[in-house]
PDB file of C-alpha atoms in Angstrom:
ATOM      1  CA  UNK A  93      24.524 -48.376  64.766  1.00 46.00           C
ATOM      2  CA  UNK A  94      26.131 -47.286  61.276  1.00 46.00           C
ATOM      3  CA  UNK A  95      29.261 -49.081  60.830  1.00 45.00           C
ATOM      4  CA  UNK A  96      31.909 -46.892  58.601  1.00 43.00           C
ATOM      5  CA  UNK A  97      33.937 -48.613  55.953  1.00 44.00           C
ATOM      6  CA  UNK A  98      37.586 -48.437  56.101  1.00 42.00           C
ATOM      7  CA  UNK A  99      39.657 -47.046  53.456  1.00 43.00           C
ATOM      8  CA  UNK A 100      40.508 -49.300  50.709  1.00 46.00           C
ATOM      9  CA  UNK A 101      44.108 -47.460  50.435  1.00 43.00           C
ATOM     10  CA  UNK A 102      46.768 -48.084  53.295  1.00 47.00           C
ATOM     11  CA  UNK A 103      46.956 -45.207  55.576  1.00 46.00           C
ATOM     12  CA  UNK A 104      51.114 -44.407  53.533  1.00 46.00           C
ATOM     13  CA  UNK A 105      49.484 -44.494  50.380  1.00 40.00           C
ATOM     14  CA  UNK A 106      48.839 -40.617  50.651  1.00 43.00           C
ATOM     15  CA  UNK A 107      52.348 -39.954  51.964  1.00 40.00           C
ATOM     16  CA  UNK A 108      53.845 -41.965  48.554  1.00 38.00           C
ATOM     17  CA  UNK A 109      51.498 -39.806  46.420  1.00 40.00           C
ATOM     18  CA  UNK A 110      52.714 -36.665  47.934  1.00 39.00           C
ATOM     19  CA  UNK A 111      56.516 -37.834  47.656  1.00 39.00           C
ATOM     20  CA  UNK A 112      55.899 -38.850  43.961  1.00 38.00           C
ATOM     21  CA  UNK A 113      54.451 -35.516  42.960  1.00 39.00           C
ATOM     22  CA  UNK A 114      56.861 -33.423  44.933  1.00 36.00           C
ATOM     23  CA  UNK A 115      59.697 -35.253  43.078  1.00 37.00           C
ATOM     24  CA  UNK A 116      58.012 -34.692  40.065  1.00 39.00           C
ATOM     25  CA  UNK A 117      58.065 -30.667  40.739  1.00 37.00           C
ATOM     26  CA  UNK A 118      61.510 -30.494  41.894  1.00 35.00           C
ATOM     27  CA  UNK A 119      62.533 -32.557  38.914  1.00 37.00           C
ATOM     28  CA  UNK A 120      60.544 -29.894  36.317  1.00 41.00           C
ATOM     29  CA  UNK A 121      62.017 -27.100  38.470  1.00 40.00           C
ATOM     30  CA  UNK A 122      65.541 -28.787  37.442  1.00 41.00           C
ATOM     31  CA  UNK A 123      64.892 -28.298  34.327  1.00 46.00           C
ATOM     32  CA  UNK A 124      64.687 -24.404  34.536  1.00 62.00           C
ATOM     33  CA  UNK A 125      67.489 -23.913  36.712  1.00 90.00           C
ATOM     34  CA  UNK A 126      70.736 -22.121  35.429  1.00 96.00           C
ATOM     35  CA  UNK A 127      73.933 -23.290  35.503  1.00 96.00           C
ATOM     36  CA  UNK A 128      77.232 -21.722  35.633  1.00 96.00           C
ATOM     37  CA  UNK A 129      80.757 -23.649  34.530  1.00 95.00           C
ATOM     38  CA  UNK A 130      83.677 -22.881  36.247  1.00 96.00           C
ATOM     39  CA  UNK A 131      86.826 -22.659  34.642  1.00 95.00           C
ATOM     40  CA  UNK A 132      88.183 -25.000  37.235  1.00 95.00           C
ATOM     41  CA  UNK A 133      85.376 -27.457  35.232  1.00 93.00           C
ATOM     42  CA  UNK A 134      83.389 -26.963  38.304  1.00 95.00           C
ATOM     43  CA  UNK A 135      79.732 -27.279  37.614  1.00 95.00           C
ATOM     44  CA  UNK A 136      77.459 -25.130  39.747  1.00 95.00           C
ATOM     45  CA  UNK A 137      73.389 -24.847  39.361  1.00 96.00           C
ATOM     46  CA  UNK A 138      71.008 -22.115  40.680  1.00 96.00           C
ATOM     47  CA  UNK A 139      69.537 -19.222  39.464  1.00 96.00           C
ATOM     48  CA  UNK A 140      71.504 -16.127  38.182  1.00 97.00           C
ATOM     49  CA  UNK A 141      69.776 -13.233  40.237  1.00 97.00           C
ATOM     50  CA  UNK A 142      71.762 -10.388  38.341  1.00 97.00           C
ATOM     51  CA  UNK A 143      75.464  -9.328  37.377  1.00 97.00           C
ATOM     52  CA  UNK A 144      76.680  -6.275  38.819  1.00 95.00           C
ATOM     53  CA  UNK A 145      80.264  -4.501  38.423  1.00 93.00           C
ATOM     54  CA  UNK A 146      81.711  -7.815  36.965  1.00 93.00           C
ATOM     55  CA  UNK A 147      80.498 -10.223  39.997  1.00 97.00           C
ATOM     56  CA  UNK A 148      77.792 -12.266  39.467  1.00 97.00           C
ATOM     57  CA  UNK A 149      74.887 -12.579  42.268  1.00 97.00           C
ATOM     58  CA  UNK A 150      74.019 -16.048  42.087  1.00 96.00           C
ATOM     59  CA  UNK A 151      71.114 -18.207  44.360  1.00 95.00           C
ATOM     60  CA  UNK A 152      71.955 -21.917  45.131  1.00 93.00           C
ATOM     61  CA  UNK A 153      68.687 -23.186  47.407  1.00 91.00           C
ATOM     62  CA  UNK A 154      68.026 -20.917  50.217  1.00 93.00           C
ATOM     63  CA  UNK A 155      71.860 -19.727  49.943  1.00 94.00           C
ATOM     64  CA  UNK A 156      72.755 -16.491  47.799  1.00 95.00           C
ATOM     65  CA  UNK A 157      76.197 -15.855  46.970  1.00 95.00           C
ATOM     66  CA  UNK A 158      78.742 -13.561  44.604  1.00 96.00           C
ATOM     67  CA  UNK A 159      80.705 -14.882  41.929  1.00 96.00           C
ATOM     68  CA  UNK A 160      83.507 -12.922  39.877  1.00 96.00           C
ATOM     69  CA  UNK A 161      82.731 -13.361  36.128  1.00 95.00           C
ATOM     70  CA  UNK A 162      86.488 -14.070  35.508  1.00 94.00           C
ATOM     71  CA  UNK A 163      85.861 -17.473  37.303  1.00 96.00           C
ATOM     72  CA  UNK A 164      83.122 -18.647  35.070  1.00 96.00           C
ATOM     73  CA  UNK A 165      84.113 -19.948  31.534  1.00 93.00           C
ATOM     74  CA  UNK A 166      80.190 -20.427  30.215  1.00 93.00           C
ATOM     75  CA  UNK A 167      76.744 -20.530  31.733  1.00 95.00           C
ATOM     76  CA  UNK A 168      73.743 -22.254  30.887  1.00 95.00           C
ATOM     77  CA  UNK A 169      70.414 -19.787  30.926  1.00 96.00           C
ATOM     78  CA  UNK A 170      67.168 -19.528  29.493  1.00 96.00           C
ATOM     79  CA  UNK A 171      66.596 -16.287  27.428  1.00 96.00           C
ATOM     80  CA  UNK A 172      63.844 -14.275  29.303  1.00 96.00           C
ATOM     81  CA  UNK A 173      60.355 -13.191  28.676  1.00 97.00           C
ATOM     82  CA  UNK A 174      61.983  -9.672  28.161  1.00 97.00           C
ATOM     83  CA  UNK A 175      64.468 -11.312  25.229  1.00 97.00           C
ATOM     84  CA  UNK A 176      61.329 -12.706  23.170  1.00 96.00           C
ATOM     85  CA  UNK A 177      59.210  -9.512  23.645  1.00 97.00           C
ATOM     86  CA  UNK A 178      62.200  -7.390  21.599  1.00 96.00           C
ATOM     87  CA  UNK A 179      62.866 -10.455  19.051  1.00 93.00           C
ATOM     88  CA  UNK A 180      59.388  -9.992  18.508  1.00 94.00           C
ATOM     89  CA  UNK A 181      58.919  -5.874  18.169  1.00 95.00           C
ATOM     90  CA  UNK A 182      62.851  -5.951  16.573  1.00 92.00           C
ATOM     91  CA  UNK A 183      61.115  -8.025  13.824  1.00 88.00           C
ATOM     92  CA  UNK A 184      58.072  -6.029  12.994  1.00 90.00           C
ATOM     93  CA  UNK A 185      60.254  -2.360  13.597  1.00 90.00           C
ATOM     94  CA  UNK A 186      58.677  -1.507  16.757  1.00 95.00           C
ATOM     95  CA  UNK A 187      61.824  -0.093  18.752  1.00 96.00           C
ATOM     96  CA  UNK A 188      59.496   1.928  20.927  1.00 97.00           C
ATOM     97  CA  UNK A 189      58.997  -1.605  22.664  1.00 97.00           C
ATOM     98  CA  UNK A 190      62.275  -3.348  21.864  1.00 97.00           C
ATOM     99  CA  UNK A 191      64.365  -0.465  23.433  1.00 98.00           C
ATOM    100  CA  UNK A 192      62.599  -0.807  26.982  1.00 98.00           C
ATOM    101  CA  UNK A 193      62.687  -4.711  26.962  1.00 98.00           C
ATOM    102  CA  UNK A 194      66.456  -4.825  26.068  1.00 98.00           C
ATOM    103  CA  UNK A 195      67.283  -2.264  28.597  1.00 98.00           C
ATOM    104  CA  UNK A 196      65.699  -4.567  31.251  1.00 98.00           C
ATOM    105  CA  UNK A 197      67.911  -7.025  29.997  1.00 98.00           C
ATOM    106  CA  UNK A 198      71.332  -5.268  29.770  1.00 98.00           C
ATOM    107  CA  UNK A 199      70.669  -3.580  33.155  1.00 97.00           C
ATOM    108  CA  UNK A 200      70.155  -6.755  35.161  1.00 97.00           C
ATOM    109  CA  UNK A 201      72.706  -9.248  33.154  1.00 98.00           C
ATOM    110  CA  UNK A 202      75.185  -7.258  31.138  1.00 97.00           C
ATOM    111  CA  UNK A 203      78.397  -8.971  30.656  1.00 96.00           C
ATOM    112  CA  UNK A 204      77.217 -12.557  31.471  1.00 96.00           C
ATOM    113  CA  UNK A 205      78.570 -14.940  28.878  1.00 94.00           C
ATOM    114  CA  UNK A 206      75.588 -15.840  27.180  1.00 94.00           C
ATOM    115  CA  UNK A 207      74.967 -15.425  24.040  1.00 91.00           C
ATOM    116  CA  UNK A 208      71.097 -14.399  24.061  1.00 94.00           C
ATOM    117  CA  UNK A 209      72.458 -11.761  26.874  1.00 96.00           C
ATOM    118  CA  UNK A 210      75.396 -10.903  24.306  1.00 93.00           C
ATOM    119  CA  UNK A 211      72.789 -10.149  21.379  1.00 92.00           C
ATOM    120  CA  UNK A 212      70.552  -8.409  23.265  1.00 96.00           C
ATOM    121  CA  UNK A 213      73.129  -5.736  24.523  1.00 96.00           C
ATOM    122  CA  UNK A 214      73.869  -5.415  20.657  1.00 93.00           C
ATOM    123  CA  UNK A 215      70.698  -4.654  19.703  1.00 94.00           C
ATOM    124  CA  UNK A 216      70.315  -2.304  21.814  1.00 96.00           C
ATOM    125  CA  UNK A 217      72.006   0.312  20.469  1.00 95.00           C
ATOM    126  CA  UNK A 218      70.042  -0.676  17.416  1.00 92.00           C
ATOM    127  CA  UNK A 219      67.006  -0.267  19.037  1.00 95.00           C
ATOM    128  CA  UNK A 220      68.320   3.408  19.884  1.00 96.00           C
ATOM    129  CA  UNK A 221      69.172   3.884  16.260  1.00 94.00           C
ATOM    130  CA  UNK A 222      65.564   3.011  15.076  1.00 93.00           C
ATOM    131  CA  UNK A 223      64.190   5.353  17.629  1.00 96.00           C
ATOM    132  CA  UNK A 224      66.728   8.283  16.361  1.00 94.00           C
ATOM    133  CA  UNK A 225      68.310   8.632  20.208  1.00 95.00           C
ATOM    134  CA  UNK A 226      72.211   8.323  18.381  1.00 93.00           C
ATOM    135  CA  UNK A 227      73.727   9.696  21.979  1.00 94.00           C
ATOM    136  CA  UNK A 228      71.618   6.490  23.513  1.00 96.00           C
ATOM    137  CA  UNK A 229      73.004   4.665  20.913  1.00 95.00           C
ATOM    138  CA  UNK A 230      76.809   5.710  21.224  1.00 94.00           C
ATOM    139  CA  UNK A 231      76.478   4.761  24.729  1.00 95.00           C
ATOM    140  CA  UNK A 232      74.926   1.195  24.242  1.00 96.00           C
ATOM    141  CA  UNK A 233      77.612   0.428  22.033  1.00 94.00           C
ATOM    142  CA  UNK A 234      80.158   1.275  24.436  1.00 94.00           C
ATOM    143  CA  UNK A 235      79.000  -0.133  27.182  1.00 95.00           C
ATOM    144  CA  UNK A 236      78.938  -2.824  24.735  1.00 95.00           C
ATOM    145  CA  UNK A 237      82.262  -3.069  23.903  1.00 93.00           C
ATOM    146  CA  UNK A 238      83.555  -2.600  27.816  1.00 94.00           C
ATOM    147  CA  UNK A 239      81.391  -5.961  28.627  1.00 95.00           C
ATOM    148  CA  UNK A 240      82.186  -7.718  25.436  1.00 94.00           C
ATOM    149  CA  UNK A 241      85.757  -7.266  24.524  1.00 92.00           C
ATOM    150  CA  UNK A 242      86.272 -10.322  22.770  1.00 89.00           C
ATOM    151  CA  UNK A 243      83.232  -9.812  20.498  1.00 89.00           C
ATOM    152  CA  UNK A 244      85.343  -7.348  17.744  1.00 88.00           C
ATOM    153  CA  UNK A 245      82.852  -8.204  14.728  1.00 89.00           C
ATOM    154  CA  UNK A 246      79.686  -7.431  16.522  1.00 88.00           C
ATOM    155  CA  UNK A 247      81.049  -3.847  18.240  1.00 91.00           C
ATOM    156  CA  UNK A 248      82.131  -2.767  14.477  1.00 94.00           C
ATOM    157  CA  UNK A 249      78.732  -3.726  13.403  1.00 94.00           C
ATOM    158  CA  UNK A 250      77.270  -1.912  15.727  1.00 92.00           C
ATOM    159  CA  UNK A 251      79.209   0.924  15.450  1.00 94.00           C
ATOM    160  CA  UNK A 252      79.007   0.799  11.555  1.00 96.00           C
ATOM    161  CA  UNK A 253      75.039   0.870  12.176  1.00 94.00           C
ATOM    162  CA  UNK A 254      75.839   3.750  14.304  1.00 93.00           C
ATOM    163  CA  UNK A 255      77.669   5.172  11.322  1.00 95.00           C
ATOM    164  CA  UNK A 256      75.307   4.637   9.082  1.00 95.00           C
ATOM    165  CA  UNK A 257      72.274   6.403  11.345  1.00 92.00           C
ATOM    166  CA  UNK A 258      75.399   9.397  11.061  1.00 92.00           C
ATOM    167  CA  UNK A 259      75.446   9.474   7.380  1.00 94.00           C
ATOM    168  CA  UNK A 260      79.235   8.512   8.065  1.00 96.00           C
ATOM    169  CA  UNK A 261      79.202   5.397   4.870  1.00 97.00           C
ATOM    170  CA  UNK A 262      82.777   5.572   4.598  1.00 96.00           C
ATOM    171  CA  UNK A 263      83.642   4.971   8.212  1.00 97.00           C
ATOM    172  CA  UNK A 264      80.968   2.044   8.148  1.00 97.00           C
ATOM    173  CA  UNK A 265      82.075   0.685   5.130  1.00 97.00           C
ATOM    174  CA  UNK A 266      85.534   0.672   6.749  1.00 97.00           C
ATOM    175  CA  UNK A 267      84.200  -1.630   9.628  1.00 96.00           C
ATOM    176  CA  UNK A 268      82.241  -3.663   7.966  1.00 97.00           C
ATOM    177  CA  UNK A 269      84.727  -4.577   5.129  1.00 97.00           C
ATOM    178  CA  UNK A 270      87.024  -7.282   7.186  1.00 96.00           C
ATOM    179  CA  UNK A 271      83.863  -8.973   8.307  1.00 96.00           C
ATOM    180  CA  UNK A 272      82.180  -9.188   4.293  1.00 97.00           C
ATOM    181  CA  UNK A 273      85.760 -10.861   3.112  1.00 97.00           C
ATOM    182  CA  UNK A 274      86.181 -13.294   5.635  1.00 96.00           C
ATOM    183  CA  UNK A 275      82.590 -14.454   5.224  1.00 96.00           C
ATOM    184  CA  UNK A 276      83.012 -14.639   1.651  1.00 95.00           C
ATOM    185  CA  UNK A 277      85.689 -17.221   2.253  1.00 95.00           C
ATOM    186  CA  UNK A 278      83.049 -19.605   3.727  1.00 93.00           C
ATOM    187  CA  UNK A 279      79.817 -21.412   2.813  1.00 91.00           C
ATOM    188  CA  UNK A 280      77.914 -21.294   5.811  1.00 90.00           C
ATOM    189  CA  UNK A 281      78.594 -20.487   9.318  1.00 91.00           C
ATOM    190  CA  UNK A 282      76.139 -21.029  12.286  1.00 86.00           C
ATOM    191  CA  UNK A 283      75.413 -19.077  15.806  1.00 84.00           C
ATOM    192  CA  UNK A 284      77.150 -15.681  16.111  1.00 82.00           C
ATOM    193  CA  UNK A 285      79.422 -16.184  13.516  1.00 89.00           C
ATOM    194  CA  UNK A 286      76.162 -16.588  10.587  1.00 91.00           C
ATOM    195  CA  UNK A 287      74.364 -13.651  13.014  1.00 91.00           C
ATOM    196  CA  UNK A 288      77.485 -11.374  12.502  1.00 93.00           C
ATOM    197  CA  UNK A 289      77.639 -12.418   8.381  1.00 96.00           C
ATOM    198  CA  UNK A 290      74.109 -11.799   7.733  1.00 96.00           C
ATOM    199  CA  UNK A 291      73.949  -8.285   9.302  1.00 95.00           C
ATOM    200  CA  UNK A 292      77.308  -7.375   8.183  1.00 97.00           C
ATOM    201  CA  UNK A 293      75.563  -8.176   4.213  1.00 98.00           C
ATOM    202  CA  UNK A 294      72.825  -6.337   5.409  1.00 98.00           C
ATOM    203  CA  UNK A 295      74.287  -3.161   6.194  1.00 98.00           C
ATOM    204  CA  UNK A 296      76.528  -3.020   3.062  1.00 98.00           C
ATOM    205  CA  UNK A 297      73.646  -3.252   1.318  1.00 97.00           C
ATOM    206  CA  UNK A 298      72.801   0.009   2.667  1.00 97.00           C
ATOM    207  CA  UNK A 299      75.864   1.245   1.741  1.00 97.00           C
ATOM    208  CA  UNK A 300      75.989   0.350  -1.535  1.00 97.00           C
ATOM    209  CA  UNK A 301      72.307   1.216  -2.428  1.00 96.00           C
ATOM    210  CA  UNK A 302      73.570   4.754  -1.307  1.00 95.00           C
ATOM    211  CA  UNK A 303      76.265   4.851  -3.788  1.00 96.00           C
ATOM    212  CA  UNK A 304      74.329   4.156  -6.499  1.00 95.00           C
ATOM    213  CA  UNK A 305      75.558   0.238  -6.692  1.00 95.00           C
ATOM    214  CA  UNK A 306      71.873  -1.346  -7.048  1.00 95.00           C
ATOM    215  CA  UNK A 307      72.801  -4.669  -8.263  1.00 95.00           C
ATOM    216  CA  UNK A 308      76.019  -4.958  -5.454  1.00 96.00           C
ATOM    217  CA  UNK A 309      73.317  -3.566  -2.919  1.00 97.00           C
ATOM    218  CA  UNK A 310      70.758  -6.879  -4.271  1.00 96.00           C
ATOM    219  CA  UNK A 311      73.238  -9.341  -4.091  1.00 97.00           C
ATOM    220  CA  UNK A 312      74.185  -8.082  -0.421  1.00 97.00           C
ATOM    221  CA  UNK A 313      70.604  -8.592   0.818  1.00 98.00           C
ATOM    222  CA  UNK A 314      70.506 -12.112  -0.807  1.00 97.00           C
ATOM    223  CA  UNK A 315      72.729 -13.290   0.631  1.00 97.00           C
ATOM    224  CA  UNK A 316      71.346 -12.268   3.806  1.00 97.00           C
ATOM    225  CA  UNK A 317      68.481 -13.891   2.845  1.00 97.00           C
ATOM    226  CA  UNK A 318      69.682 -17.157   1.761  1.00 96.00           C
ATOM    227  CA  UNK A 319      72.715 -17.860   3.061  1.00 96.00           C
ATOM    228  CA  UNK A 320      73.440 -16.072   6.631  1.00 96.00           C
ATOM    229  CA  UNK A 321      69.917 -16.162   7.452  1.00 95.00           C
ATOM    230  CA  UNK A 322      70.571 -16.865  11.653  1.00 91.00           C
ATOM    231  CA  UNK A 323      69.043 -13.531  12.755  1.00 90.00           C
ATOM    232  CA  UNK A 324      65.097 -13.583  11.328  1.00 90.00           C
ATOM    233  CA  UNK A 325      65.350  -9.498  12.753  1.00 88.00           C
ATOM    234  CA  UNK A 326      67.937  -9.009   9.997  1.00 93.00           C
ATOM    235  CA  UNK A 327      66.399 -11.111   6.944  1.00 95.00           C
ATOM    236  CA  UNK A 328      63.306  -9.622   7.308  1.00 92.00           C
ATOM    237  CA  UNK A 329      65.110  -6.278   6.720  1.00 93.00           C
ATOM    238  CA  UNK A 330      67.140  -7.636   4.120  1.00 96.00           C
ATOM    239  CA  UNK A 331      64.093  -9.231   2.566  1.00 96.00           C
ATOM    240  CA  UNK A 332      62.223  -5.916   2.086  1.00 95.00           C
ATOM    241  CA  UNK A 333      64.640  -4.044   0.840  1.00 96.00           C
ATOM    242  CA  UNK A 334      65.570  -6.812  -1.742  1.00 96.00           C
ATOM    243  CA  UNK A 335      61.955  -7.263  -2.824  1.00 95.00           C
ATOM    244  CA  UNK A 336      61.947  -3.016  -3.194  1.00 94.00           C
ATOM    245  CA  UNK A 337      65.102  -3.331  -5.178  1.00 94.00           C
ATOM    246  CA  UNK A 338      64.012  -6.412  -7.383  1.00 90.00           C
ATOM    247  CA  UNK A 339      60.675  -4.435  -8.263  1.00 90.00           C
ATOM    248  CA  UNK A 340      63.025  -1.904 -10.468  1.00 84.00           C
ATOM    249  CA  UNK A 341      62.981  -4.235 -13.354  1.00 66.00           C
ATOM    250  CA  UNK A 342      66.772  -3.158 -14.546  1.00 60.00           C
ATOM    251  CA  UNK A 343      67.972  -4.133 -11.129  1.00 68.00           C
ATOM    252  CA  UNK A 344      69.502  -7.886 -11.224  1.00 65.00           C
ATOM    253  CA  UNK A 345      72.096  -9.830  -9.135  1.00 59.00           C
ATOM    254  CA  UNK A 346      75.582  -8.995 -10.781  1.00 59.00           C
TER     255      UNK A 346
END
């Protein structure tokens, strides 16, 4: 008669190995959960589903629940797969593709206070501009403005864009002026603030290239480049139209 060998490994061995590496996925599946902070300092994770009408719908385990955004002083969430498909077409001009991914984003998460979510409602109405849909535009912007109230320097940037795409340079100039002097009283700023600088340069490059001011307009988009270089959308831009400006030999930074 054959005799069959017995395991080597003690019959709870498997049980430990299937306990290790189920611990091991719940701990990586930590890792992409959101989290929302209360302004009661209470911290609570899950997974935003959506924000609708100023509540957020939010998933903790099996359990869904609703959350008013005027309980929650910051949240913790991963930009999604939408955000780095419009970074991407933002940066090489194709708003055919940006406008469609952004949408997805502003129509699921729109007023959540994030600040991926909070650029990506911004640009937008950008993307709207690029495509030459101004009415789309307008109403990005203001839905904009209605989820973002605090955000002052981004709306007028957005609406001197908006301006601009109008032919309106006085009006954007206008907007865009408070923004230019109070960066210009500082050497660097990071986040939104150097995001808000950088474009703000940007578009009174524009402005000035339109009046004639070629070496103002350079210096604008320099200092884009070099110094409130956050948003890589926005230097590229800046970049190009410095390099164009820079190959008219009489052109130099004042």
């Amino acid at each position: 008669m054959r005799v069959m060998k017995s395991s080597l490994l003690p019959p709870e061995l498997p049980k430990i190995f299937t306990g290790v590496i189920l611990g091991a996925l719940f701990t990586v599946s930590g890792f992409a959960q959101d989290t929302l902070i209360m302004k009661n300092n209470q911290e609570r994770p899950g997974e935003i589903l959506s924000v609708t009408n100023k509540i957020i719908h939010f998933k903790s385990g099996p359990a869904e629940s609703t959350i008013p955004l005027d309980q929650v002083a910051s949240v913790t969430k991963a930009p999604t797969k939408e955000f780095e498909t419009a970074q991407t077409a933002l940066k090489d001009g194709d708003y055919a593709q940006a406008a469609p991914a952004l949408k997805v984003i502003t129509d699921k998460f729109l007023g959540l206070p994030s600040p991926w979510v909070e650029q990506a409602a911004a640009q937008l109405g950008e993307a709207y501009i690029g495509l030459d849909q101004v009415v789309e535009a307008e109403k990005a912007f203001a839905s904009f403005q209605a989820a973002y109230p605090q955000s002052a320097a981004l709306a007028n940037i957005g609406l001197a864009q908006l301006a601009i795409a109008k032919k309106n340079f006085p009006d954007a100039k206008t907007r865009l002026t408070p923004i230019i002097e109070e960066a210009s009283k500082v050497a660097r700023a990071d986040g939104v603030k150097g995001t808000s600088y950088g474009q703000a340069y940007f578009l009174m490059g524009q402005i000035e290239e339109n009046e004639g001011n070629k070496p103002e307009a350079l210096r604008d988009y320099l200092t884009t480049v070099t110094i409130f270089n956050q948003d890589p959308v926005t230097v590229k831009k800046a970049s190009e139209k410095a390099n164009k400006l820079k190959e008219q030999k009489s052109v130099t930074v004042p």
